mmCIF file of C-alpha atoms and ligand atoms in Angstrom:
data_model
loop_
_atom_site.group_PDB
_atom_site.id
_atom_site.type_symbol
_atom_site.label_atom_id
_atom_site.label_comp_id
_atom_site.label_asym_id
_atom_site.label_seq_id
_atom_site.Cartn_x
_atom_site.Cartn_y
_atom_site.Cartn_z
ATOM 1 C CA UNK B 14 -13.524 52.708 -50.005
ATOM 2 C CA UNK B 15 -11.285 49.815 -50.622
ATOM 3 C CA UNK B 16 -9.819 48.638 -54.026
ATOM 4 C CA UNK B 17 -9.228 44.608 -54.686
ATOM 5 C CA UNK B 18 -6.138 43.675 -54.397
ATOM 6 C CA UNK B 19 -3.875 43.596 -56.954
ATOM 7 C CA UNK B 20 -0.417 42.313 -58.101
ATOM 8 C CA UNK B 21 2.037 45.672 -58.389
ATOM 9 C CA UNK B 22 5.283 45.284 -57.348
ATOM 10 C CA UNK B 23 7.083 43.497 -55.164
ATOM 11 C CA UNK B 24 9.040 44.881 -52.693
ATOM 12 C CA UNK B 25 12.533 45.728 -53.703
ATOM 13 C CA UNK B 26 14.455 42.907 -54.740
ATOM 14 C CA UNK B 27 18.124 42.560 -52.934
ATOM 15 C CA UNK B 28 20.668 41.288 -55.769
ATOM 16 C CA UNK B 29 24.049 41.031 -55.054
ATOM 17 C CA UNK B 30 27.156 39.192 -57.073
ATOM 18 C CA UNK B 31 26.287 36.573 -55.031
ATOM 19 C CA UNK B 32 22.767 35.772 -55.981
ATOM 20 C CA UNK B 33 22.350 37.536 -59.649
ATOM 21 C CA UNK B 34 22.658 34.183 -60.941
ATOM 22 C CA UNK B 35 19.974 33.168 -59.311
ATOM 23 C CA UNK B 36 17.622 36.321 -60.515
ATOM 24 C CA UNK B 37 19.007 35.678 -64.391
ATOM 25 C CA UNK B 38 17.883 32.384 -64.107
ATOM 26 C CA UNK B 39 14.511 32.333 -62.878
ATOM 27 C CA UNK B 40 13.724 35.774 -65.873
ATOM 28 C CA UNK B 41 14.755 32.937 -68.340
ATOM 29 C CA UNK B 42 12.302 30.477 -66.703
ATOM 30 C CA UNK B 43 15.022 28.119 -65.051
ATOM 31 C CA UNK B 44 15.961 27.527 -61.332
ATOM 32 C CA UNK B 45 19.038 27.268 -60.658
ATOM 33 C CA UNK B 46 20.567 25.687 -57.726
ATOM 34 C CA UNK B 47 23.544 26.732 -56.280
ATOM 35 C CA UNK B 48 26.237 23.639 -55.684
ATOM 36 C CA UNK B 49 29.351 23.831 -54.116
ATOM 37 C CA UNK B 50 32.302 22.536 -56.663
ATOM 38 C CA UNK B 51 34.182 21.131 -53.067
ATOM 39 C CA UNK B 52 32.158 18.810 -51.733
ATOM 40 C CA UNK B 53 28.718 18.869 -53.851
ATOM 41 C CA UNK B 54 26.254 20.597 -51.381
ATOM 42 C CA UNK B 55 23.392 22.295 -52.529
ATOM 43 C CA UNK B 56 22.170 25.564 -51.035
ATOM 44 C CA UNK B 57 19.531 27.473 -51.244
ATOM 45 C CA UNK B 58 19.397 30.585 -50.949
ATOM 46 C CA UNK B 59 22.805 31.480 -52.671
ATOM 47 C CA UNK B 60 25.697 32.580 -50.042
ATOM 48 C CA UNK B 61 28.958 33.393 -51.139
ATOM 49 C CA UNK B 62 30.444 30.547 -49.254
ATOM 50 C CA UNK B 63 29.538 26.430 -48.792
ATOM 51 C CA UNK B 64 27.942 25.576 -44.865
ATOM 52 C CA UNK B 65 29.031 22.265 -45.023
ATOM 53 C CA UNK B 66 33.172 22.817 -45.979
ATOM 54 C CA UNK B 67 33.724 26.653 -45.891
ATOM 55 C CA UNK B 68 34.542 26.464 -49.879
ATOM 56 C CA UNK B 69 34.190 29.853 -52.416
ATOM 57 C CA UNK B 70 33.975 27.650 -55.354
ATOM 58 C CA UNK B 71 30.238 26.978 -56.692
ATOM 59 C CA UNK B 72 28.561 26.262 -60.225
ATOM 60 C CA UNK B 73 24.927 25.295 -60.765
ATOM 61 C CA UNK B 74 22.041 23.006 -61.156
ATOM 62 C CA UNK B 75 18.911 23.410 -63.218
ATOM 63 C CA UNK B 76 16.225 22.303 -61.295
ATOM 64 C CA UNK B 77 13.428 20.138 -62.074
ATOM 65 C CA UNK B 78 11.245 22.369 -61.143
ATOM 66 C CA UNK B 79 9.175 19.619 -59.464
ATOM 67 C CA UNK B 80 8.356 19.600 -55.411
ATOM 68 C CA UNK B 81 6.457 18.510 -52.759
ATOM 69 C CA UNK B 82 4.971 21.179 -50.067
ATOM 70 C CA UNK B 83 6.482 20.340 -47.251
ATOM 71 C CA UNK B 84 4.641 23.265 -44.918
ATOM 72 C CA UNK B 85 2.971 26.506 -45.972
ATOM 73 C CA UNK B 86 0.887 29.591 -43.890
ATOM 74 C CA UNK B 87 -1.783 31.687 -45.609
ATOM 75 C CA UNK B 88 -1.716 35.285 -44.972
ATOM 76 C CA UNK B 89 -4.744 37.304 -44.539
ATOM 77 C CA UNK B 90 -2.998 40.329 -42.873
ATOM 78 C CA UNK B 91 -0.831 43.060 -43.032
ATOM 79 C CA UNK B 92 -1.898 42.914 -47.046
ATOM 80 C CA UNK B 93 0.718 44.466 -49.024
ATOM 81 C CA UNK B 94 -0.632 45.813 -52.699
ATOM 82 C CA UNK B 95 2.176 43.899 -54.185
ATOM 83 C CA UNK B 96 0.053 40.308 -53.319
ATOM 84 C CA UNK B 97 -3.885 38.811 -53.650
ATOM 85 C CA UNK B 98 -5.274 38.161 -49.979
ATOM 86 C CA UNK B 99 -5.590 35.508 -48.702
ATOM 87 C CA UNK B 100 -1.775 34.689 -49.910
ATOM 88 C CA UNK B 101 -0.541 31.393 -49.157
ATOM 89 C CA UNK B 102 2.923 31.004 -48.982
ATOM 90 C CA UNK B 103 4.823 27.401 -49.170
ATOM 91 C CA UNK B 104 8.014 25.746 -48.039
ATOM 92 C CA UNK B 105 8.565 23.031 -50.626
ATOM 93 C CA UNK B 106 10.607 20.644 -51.118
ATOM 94 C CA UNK B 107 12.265 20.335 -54.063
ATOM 95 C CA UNK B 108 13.138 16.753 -55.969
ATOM 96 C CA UNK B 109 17.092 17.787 -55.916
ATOM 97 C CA UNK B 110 16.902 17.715 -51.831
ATOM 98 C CA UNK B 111 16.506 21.161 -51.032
ATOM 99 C CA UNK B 112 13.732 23.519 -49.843
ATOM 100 C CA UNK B 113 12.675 26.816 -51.522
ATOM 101 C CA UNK B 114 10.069 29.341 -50.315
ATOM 102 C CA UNK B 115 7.429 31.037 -52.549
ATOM 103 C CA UNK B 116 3.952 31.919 -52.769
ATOM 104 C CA UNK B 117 1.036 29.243 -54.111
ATOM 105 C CA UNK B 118 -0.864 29.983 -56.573
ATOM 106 C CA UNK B 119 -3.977 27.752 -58.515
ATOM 107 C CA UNK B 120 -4.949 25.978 -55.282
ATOM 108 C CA UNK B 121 -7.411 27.378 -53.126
ATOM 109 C CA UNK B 122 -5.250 27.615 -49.760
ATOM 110 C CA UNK B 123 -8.199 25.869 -47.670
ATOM 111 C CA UNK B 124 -7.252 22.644 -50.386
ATOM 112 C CA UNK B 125 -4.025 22.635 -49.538
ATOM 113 C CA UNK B 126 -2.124 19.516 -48.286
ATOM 114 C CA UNK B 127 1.291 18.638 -47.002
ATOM 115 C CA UNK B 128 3.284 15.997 -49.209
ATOM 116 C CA UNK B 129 1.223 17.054 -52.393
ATOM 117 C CA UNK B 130 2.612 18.006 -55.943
ATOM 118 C CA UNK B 131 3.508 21.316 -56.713
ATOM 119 C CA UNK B 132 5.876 22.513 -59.548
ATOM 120 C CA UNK B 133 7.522 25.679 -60.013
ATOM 121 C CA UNK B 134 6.059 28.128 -61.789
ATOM 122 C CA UNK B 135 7.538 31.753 -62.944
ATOM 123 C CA UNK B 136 5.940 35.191 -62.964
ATOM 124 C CA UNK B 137 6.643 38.424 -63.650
ATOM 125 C CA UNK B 138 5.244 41.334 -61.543
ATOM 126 C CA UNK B 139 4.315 44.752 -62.729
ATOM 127 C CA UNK B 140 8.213 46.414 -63.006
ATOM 128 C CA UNK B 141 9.290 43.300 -64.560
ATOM 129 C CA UNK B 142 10.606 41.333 -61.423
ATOM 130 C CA UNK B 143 10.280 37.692 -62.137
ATOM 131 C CA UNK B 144 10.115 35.543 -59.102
ATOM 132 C CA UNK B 145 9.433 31.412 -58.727
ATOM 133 C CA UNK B 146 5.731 30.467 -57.714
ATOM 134 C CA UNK B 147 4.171 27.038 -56.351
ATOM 135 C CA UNK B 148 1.209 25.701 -58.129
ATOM 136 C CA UNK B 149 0.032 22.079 -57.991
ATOM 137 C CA UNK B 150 1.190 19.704 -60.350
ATOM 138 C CA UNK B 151 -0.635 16.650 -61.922
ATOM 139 C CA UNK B 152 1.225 14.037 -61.228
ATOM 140 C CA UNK B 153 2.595 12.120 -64.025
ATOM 141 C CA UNK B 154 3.629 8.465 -64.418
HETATM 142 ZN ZN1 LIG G 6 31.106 22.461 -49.757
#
């Protein structure tokens, strides 16, 4: 007998002093980019140290929030409890110039389309993880 899926946890989230930021941000609702203070580059995900110029020193962005998908998969199997099958999962580009990885939700994965509008959405998983989502966005003028 099988049960329907449904959203429990997530598996174990790996937050360091180099990424808490990143985790505080997105349980108020805001994504935060990491930028490095010696030459500007943005990186995502946070690292303790710039790619570009080797530099320690870093503040942040708040992001838009708004993207494009630049490439996703959709996941039928191994299903995890944690996720709803099939789970489509998107690479998408952000409007700051960077790319960020999460799962889509409010599109039916066999609708979706590269270059389209997403946004980034927020939610919060049964032990109170909150983690960024893709869902479409209606494009605005
Ligand atoms: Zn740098």
């Amino acid at each position: 007998m099988s049960e329907p899926a449904r959203r429990t946890s997530v598996p174990p989230l790996i937050v360091t002093q180099d990424n808490s930021f990143w985790f505080d941000g997105v349980r108020e609702g805001r994504l935060l980019i990491q930028r490095c203070t010696g030459c500007g580059t943005l990186r995502q995900p946070p690292g303790p140290a710039c790619p570009s110029c080797r530099s320690f020193g870093w503040d942040t962005l708040e992001s838009s929030r708004r993207a494009t998908l630049h490439s996703y998969t959709v996941v039928h199997r191994p299903q995890d409890s944690a996720f709803t099958y099939p789970l489509a999962i998107g690479l998408a580009d952000l409007e700051e110039g960077i790319r960020l990885v999460a799962d889509i939700t409010g599109v039916d994965p066999a609708d979706l389309v590269i270059g389209m509008p997403l946004e980034v959405a927020f939610t919060e998983h049964a032990h109170g993880e909150v983690l960024p989502q893709l869902r479409p966005r209606e494009e605005s003028a």
